CSV table of C-alpha atoms in Angstrom, one decimal:
chain,number,residue,atom,x,y,z
A,1,MET,CA,0.0,0.0,0.0
A,2,ALA,CA,2.8,2.4,0.8
A,3,ALA,CA,4.2,2.0,-2.8
A,4,ILE,CA,0.7,2.8,-4.3
A,5,GLU,CA,0.3,5.7,-2.0
A,6,THR,CA,3.5,7.3,-3.1
A,7,GLN,CA,2.4,7.1,-6.8
A,8,LEU,CA,-0.9,8.9,-6.2
A,9,PRO,CA,-1.3,12.7,-6.0
A,10,PRO,CA,-1.6,13.5,-2.3
A,11,ALA,CA,-4.0,16.4,-2.9
A,12,THR,CA,-6.5,14.0,-4.4
A,13,PHE,CA,-5.9,10.7,-2.6
A,14,MET,CA,-5.5,10.0,1.1
A,15,ARG,CA,-4.8,6.9,3.1
A,16,ILE,CA,-7.4,6.4,5.9
A,17,SER,CA,-6.2,3.0,7.3
A,18,ARG,CA,-3.6,0.3,6.7
A,19,SER,CA,-5.5,-1.1,3.8
A,20,THR,CA,-7.6,1.8,2.4
A,21,ILE,CA,-6.8,4.7,0.2
A,22,VAL,CA,-9.7,7.0,-0.9
A,23,ASN,CA,-10.2,9.7,-3.4
A,24,TRP,CA,-10.9,12.9,-1.4
A,25,ASN,CA,-13.5,13.9,-4.0
A,26,ALA,CA,-15.5,10.7,-3.3
A,27,ILE,CA,-16.0,11.6,0.4
A,28,LYS,CA,-19.5,12.9,1.2
A,29,GLU,CA,-19.3,13.1,4.9
A,30,LEU,CA,-17.1,12.5,8.0
A,31,GLN,CA,-18.7,11.5,11.3
A,32,PRO,CA,-16.6,11.3,14.4
A,33,LEU,CA,-16.5,8.0,16.2
A,34,PHE,CA,-14.8,7.0,19.5
A,35,HIS,CA,-11.1,7.5,20.3
A,36,GLY,CA,-10.2,9.7,17.4
A,37,GLU,CA,-11.6,7.5,14.6
A,38,TYR,CA,-14.0,8.8,12.0
A,39,SER,CA,-16.7,7.1,9.8
A,40,VAL,CA,-16.0,8.1,6.2
A,41,ILE,CA,-19.1,8.1,4.1
A,42,LEU,CA,-18.5,8.1,0.4
A,43,ARG,CA,-20.9,9.5,-2.2
A,44,ASN,CA,-21.9,6.0,-3.3
A,45,GLY,CA,-23.0,5.2,0.3
A,46,THR,CA,-20.0,3.1,1.2
A,47,ARG,CA,-18.9,3.5,4.9
A,48,LEU,CA,-15.3,3.2,5.8
A,49,THR,CA,-13.4,3.9,9.0
A,50,LEU,CA,-10.5,6.4,9.2
A,51,SER,CA,-8.2,5.0,11.9
A,52,ARG,CA,-6.6,7.1,14.6
A,53,SER,CA,-3.1,6.6,13.2
A,54,TYR,CA,-4.1,8.4,9.9
A,55,ARG,CA,-6.0,11.2,11.6
A,56,ASP,CA,-3.0,13.6,11.3
A,57,LYS,CA,-3.2,13.3,7.5
A,58,LEU,CA,-6.8,14.3,7.6
A,59,ASP,CA,-6.1,17.2,9.8
A,60,GLN,CA,-3.4,18.4,7.4
A,61,LEU,CA,-5.7,18.0,4.4
A,62,MET,CA,-8.5,19.9,6.2
A,63,GLY,CA,-6.1,22.7,7.0
A,64,ARG,CA,-5.1,23.0,3.4
A,65,MET,CA,-8.7,23.2,2.3
A,66,SER,CA,-9.7,25.9,4.9
């Protein structure tokens, strides 16, 4: 996954867990869960979990978009 992640544009794709990379544009909603995790709801209805260890990347991306 790390090799794939380095080949994707970081402004468009973000890793949200050990085994999941998502297109930022596909995210419809983020809902906070417990212990720093988030439920990531995609535009097609798929629900994924953003793990705590990848939350810093989300915070960085959100800071860039503000």
